[in-house]
PDB file of C-alpha atoms and ligand atoms in Angstrom:
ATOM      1  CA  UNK A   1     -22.701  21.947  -0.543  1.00  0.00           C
ATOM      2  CA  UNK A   2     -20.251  19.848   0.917  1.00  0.00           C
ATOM      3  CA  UNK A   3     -18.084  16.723   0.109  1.00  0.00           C
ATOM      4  CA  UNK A   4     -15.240  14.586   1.727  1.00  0.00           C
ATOM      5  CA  UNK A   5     -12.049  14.592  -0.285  1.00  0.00           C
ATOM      6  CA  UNK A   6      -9.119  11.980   0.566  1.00  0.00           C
ATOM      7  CA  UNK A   7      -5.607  12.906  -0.948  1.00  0.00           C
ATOM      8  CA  UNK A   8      -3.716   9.875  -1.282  1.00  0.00           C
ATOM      9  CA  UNK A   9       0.421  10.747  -0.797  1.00  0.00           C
ATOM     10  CA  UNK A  10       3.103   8.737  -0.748  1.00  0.00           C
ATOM     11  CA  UNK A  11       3.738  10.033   2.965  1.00  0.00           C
ATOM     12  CA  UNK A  12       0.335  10.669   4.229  1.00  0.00           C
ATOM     13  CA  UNK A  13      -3.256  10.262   3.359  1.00  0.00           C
ATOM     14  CA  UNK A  14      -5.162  13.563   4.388  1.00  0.00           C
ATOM     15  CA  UNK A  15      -8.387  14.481   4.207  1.00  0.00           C
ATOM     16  CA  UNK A  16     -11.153  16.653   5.327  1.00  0.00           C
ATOM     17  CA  UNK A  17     -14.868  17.715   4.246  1.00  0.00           C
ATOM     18  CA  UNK A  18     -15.315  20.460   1.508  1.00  0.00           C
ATOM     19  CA  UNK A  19     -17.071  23.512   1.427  1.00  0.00           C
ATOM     20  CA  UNK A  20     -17.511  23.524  -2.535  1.00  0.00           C
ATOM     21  CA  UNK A  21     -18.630  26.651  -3.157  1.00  0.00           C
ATOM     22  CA  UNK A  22     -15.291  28.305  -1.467  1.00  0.00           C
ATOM     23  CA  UNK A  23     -13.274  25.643  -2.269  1.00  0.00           C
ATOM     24  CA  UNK A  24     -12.065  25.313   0.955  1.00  0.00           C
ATOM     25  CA  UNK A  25     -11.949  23.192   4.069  1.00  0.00           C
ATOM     26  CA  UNK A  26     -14.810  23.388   6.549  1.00  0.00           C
ATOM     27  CA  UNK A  27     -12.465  21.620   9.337  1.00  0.00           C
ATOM     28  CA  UNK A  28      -8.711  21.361   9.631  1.00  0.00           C
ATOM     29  CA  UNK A  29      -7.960  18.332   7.578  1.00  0.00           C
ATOM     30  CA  UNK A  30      -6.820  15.104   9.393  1.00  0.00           C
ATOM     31  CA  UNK A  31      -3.756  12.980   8.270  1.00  0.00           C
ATOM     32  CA  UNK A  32      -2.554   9.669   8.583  1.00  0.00           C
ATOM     33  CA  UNK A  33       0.982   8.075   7.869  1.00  0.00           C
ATOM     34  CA  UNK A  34       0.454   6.049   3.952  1.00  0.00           C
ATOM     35  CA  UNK A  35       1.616   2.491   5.254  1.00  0.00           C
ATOM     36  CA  UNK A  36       4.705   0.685   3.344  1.00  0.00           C
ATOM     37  CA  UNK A  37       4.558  -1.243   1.350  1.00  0.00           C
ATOM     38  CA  UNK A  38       1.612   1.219   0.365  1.00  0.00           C
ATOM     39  CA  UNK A  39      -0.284  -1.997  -0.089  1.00  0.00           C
ATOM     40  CA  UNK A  40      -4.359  -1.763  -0.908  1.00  0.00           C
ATOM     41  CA  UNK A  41      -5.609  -3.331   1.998  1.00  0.00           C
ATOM     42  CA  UNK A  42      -3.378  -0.821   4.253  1.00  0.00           C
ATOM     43  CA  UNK A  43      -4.254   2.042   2.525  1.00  0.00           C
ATOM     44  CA  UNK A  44      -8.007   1.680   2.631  1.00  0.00           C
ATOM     45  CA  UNK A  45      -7.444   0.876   5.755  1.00  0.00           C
ATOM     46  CA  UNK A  46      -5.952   4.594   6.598  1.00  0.00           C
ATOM     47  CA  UNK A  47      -9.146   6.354   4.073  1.00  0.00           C
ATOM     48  CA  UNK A  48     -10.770   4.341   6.413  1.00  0.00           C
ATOM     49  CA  UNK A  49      -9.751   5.961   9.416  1.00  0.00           C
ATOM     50  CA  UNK A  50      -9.590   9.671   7.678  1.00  0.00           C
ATOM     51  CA  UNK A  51     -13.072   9.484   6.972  1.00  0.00           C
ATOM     52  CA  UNK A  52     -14.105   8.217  10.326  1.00  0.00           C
ATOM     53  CA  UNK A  53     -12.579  10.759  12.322  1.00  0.00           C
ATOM     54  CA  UNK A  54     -15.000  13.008  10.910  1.00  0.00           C
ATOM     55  CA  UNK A  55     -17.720  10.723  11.185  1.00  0.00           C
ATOM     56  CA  UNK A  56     -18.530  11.425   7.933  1.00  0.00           C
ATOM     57  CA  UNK A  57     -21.551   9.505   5.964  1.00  0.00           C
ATOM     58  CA  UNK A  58     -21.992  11.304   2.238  1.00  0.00           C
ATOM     59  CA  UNK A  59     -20.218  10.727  -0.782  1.00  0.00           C
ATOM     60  CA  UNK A  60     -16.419  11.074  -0.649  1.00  0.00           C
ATOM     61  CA  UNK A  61     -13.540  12.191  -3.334  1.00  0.00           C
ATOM     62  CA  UNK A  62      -9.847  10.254  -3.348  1.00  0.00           C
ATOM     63  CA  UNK A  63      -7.215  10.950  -4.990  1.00  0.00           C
ATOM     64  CA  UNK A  64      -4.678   8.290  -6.123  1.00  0.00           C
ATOM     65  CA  UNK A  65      -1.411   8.391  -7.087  1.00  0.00           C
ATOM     66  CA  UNK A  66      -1.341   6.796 -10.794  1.00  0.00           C
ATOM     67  CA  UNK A  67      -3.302   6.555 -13.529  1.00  0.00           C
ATOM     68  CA  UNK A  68      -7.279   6.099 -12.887  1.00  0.00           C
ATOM     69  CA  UNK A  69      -9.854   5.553 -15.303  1.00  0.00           C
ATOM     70  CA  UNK A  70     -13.864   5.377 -15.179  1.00  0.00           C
ATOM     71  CA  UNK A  71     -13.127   7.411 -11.508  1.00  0.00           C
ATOM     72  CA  UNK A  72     -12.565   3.633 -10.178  1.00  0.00           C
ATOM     73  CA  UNK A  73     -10.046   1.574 -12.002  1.00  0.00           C
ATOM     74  CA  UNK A  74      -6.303   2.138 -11.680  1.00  0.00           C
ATOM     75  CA  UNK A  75      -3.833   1.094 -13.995  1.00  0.00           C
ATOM     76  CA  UNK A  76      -0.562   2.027 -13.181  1.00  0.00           C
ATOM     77  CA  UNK A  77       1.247   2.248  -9.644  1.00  0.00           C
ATOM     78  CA  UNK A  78       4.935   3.870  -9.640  1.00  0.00           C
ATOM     79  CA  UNK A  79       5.109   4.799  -6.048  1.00  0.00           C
ATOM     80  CA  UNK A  80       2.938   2.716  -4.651  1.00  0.00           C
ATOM     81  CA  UNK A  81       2.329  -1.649  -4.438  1.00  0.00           C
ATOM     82  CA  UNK A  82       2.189  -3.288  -7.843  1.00  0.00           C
ATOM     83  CA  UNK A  83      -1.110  -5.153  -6.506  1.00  0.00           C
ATOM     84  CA  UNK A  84      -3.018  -1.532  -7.083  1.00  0.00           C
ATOM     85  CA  UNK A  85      -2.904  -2.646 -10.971  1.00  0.00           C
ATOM     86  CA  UNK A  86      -6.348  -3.277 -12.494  1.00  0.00           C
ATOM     87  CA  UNK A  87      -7.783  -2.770  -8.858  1.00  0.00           C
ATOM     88  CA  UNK A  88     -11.313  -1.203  -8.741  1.00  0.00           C
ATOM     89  CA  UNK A  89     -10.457   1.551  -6.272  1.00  0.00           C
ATOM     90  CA  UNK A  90     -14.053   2.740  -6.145  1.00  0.00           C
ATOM     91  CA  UNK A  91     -15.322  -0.813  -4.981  1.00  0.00           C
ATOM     92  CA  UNK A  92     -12.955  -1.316  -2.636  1.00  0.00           C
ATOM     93  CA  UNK A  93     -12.998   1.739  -0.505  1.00  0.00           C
ATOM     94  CA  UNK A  94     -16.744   1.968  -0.834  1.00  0.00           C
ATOM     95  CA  UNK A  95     -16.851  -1.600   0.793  1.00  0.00           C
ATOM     96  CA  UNK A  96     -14.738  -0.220   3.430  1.00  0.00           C
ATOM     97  CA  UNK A  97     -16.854   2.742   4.068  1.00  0.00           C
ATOM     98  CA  UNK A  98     -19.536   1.347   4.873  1.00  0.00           C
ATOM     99  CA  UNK A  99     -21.032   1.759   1.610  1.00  0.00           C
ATOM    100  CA  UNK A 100     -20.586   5.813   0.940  1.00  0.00           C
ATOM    101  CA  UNK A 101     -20.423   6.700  -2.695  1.00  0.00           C
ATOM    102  CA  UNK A 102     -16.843   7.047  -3.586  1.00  0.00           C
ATOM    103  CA  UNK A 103     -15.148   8.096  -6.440  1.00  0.00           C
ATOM    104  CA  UNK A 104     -11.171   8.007  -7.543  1.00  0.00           C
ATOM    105  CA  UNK A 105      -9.024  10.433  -9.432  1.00  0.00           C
ATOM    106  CA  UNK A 106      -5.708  11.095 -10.511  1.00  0.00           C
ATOM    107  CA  UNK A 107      -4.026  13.106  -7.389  1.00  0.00           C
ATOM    108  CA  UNK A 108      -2.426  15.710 -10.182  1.00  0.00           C
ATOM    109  CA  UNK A 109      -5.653  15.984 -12.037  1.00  0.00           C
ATOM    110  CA  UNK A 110      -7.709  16.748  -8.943  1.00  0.00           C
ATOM    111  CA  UNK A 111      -5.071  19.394  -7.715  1.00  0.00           C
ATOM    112  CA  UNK A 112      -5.000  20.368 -11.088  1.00  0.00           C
ATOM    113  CA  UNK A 113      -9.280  20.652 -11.582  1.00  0.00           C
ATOM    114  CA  UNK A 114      -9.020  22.766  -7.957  1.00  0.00           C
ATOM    115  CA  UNK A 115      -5.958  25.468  -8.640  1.00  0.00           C
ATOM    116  CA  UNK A 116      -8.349  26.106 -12.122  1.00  0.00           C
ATOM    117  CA  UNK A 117     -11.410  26.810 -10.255  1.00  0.00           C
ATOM    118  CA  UNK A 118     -10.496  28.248  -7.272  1.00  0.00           C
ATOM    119  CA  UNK A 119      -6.500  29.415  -7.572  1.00  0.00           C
ATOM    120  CA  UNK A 120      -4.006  30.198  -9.970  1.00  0.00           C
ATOM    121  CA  UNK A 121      -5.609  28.853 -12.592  1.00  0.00           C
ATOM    122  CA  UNK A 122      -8.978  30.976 -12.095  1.00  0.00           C
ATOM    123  CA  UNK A 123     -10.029  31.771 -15.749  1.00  0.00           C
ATOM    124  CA  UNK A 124      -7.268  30.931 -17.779  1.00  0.00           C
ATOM    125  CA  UNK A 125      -7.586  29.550 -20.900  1.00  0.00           C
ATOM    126  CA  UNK A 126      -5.312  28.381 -23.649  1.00  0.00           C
ATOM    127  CA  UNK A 127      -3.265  25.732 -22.551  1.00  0.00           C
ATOM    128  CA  UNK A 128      -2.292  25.407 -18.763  1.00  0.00           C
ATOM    129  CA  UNK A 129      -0.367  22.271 -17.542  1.00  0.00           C
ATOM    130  CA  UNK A 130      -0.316  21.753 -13.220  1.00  0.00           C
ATOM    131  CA  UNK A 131       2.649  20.217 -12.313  1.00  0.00           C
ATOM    132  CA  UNK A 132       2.398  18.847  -8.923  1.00  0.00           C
ATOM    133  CA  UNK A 133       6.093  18.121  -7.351  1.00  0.00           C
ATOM    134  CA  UNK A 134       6.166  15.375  -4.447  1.00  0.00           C
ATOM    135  CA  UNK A 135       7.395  11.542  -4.628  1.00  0.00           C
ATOM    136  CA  UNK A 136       6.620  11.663  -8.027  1.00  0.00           C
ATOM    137  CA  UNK A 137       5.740  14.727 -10.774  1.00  0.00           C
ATOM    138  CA  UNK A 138       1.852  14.584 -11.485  1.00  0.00           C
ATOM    139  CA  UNK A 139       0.515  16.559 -14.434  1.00  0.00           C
ATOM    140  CA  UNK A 140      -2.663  17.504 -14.942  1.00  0.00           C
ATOM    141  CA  UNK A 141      -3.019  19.628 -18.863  1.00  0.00           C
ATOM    142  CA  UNK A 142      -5.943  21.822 -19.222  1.00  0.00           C
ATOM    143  CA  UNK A 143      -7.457  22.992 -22.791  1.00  0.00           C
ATOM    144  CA  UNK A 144      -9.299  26.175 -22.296  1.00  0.00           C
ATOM    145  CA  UNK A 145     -10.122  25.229 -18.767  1.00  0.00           C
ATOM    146  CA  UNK A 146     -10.993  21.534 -19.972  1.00  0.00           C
ATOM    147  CA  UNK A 147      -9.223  18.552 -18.327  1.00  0.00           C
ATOM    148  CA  UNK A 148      -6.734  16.062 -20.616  1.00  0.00           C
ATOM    149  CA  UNK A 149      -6.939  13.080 -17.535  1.00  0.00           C
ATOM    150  CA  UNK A 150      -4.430  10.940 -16.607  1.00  0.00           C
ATOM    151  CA  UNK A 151      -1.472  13.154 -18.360  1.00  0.00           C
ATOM    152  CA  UNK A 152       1.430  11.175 -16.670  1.00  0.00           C
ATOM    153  CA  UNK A 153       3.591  13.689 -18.098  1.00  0.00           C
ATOM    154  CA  UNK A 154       6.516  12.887 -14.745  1.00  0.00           C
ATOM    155  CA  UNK A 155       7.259  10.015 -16.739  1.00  0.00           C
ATOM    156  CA  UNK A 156       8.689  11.888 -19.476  1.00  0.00           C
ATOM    157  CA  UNK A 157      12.417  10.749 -20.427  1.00  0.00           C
ATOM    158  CA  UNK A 158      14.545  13.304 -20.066  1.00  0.00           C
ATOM    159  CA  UNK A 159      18.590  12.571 -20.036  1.00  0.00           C
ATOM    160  CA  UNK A 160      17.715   8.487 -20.392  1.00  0.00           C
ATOM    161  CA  UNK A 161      15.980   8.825 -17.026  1.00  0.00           C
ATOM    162  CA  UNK A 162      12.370   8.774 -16.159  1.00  0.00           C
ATOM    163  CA  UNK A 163      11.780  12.537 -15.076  1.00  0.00           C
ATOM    164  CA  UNK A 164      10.462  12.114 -11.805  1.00  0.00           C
ATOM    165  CA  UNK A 165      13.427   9.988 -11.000  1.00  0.00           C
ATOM    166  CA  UNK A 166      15.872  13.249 -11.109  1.00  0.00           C
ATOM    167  CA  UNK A 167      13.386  16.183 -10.685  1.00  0.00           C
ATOM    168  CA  UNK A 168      10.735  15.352  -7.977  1.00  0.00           C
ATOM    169  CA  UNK A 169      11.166  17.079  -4.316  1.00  0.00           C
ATOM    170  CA  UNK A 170      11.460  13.006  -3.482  1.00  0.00           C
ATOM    171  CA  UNK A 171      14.661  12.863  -6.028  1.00  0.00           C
ATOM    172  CA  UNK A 172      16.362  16.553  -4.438  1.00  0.00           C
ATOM    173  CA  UNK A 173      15.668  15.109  -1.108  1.00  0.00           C
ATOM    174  CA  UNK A 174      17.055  11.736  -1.675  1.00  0.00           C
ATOM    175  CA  UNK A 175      20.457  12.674  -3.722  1.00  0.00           C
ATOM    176  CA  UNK A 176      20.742  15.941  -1.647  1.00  0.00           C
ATOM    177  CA  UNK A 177      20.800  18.511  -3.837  1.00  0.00           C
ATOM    178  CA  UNK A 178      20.321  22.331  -3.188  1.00  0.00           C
ATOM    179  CA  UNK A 179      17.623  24.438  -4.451  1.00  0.00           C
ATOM    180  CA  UNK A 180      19.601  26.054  -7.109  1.00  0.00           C
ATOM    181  CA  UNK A 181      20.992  22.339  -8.728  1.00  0.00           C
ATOM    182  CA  UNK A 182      17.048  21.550  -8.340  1.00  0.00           C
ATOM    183  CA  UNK A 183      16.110  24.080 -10.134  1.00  0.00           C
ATOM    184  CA  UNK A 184      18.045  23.270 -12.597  1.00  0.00           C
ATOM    185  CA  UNK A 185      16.747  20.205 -13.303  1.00  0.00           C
ATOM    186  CA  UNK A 186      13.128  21.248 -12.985  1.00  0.00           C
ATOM    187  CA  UNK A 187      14.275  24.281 -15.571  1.00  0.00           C
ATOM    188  CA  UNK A 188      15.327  21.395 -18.519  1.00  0.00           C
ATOM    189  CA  UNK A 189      12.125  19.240 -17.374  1.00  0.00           C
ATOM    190  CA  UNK A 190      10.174  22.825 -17.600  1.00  0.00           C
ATOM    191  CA  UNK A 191      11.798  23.551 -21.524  1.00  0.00           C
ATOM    192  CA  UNK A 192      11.135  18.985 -22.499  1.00  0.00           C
ATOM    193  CA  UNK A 193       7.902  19.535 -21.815  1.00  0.00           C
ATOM    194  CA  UNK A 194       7.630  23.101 -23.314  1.00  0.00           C
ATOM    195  CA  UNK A 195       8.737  21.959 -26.849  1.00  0.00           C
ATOM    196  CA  UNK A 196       5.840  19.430 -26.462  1.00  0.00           C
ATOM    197  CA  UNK A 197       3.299  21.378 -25.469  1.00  0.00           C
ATOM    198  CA  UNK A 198       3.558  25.307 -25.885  1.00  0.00           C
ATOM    199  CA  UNK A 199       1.762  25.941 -22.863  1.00  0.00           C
ATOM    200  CA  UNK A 200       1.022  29.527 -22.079  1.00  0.00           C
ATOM    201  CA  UNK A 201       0.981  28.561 -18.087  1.00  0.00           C
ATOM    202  CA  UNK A 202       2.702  26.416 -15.580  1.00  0.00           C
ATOM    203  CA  UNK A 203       1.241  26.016 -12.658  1.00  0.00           C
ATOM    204  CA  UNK A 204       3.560  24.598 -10.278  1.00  0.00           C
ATOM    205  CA  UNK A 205       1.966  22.791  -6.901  1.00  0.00           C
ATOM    206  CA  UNK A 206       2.968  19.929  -4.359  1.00  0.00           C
ATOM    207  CA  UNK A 207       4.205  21.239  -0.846  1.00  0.00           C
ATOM    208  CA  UNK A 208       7.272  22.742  -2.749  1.00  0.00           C
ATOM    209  CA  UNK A 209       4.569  25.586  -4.191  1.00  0.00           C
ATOM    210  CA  UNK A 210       5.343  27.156  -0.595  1.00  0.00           C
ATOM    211  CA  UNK A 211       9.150  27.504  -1.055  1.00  0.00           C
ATOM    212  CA  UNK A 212       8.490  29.122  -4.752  1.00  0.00           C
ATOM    213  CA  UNK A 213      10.860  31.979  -3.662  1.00  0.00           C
ATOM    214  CA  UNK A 214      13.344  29.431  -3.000  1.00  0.00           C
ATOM    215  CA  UNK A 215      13.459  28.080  -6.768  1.00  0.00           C
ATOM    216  CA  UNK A 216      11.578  29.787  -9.305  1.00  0.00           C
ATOM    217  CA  UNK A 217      14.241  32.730  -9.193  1.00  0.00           C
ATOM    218  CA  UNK A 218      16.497  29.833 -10.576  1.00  0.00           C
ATOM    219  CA  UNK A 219      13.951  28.678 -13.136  1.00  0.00           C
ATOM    220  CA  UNK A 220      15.144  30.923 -16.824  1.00  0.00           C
ATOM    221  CA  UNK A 221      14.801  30.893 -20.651  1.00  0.00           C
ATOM    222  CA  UNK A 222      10.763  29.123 -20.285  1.00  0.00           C
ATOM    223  CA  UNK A 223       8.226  31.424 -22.413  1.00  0.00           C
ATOM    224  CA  UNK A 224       5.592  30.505 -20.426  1.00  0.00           C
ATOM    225  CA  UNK A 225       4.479  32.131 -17.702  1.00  0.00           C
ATOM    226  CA  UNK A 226       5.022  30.202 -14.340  1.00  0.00           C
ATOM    227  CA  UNK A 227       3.775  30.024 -11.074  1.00  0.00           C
ATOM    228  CA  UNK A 228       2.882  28.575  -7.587  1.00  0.00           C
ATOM    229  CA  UNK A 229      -0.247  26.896  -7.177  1.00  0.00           C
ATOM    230  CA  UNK A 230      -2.433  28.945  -4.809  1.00  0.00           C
ATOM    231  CA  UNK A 231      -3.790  26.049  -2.531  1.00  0.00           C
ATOM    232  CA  UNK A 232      -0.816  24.159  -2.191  1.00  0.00           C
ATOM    233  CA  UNK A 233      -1.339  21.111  -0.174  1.00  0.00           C
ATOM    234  CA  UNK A 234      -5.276  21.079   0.262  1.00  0.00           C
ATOM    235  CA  UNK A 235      -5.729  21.517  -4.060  1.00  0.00           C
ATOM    236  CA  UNK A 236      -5.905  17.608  -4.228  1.00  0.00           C
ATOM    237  CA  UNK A 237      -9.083  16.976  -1.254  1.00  0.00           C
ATOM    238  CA  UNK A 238     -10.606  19.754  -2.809  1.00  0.00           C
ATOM    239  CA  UNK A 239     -10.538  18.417  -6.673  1.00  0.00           C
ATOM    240  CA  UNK A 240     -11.427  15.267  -4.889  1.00  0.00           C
ATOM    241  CA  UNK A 241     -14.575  16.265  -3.358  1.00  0.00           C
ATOM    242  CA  UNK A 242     -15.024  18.330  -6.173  1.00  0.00           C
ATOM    243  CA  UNK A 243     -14.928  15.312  -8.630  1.00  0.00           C
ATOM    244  CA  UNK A 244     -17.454  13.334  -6.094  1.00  0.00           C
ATOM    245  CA  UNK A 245     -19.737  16.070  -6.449  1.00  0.00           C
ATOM    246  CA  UNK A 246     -20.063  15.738  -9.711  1.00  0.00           C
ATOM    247  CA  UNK A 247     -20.396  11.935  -9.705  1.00  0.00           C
ATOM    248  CA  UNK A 248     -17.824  11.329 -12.019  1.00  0.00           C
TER     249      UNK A 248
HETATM  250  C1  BGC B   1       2.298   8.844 -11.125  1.00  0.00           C
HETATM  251  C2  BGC B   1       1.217   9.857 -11.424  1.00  0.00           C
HETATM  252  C3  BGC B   1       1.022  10.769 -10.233  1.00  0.00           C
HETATM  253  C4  BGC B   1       2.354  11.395  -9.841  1.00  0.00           C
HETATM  254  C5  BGC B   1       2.231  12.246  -8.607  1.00  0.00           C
HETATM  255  C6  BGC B   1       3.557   9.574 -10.748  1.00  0.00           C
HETATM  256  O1  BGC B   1       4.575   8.645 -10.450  1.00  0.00           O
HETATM  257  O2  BGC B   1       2.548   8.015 -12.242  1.00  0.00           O
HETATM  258  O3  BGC B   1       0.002   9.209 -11.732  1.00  0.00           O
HETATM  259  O4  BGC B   1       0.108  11.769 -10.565  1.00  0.00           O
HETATM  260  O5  BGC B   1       3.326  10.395  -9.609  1.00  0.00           O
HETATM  261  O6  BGC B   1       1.820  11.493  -7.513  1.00  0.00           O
END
């Protein structure tokens, strides 16, 4: 079977039909700048055009960058425009797509719902949290391969700062640090959210799960076991379409 998914970033929104039984991508996925102010008029706008290029007509998976509930409403919007608040996502890009059954997800929960079907996470149970490292930190916890939603664990306060503010890949870009002072920072985030949780796995995805060599040497003193997610940047279109499949 196959489904759209649409990965909503705070650089680009990507997206490309499913195959779900490999959990994989039938066609290269297509990508389109996120407009700013990421506004959401101007990003339906770009799901709009994601979707098109494919000429696709079924149902169709998006991911969304804050916290989601009923797989339509969001309710919070820390990278994104403030006018996303209380917004029924599902309504709106439905209306803009023609009509296509839609439904919305956190972007860390689908990344996280894909890595625990089809990579890292592949039959763990216990405890596993996916951290997903970009413009913000998503988390997405798992119970015995069960999904907590909308985690929103990046918002943790760690130092008097909100998390995401000094460990995201968006934070080392913007204050310049190396991998190693990174590191460091994702290391205390990695042992806050440790004493909270006592996970036995990290799973750690975003496009920095491809430069894992570069930090996770870095990364000591965390009992858990920790590593990169497996399908680094496609894991959110495919927990997207996988989400639409199942109508949630
Ligand atoms: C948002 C989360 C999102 C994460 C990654 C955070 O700022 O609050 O909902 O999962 O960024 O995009």
């Amino acid at each position: 079977m196959q489904i759209f998914g649409v990965d909503i970033g705070g650089s680009g929104i990507k997206g490309a039909p499913v195959d779900l039984d490999r959990g994989d991508l039938t066609e290269e996925r297509f990508k389109v700048l996120t407009p700013h102010p990421a506004t959401p008029d101007g990003v339906a706008d770009g799901v709009k055009e994601v979707v098109g290029h494919f000429g696709w007509t079924g149902p169709v998976g998006i991911t969304f960058p804050g916290v989601v509930t009923g797989g339509s409403t969001i309710r919070t919007a820390a990278n994104v425009d403030k006018s996303w608040v209380d917004k029924d996502a599902r309504a709106l890009f439905s209306e803009r797509l023609d009509g296509l059954p839609v439904t919305v997800l956190n972007d860390a929960d689908a990344a996280g719902v894909a890595e625990m079907r089809f990579g890292a996470g592949r039959d763990r149970g216990g405890t596993v949290l996916v951290l997903t490292f970009g413009t913000g930190i998503g988390s997405a916890l798992f119970v015995d391969g069960v999904l907590v939603p909308n985690t929103e664990l990046g918002h943790l306060e760690l130092n008097g700062h909100d998390a995401e503010k000094r460990a995201s890949t968006k934070a080392k870009e913007d204050q310049q640090l190396t991998w190693e002072h990174w590191a460091r920072r994702v290391q205390k985030y990695l042992a806050h959210v440790e004493m909270l949780f006592s996970p036995e796995l990290y799973i750690i995805g975003g496009g920095v799960s491809r430069k894992a060599a570069k930090f996770l040497p870095h990364i000591e003193g965390i009992r858990a076991e920790i590593v990169p997610a497996q399908l680094q940047n496609n894991a959110g279109i495919v927990g997207a379409a996988m989400s639409a499949a199942k109508g949630e």
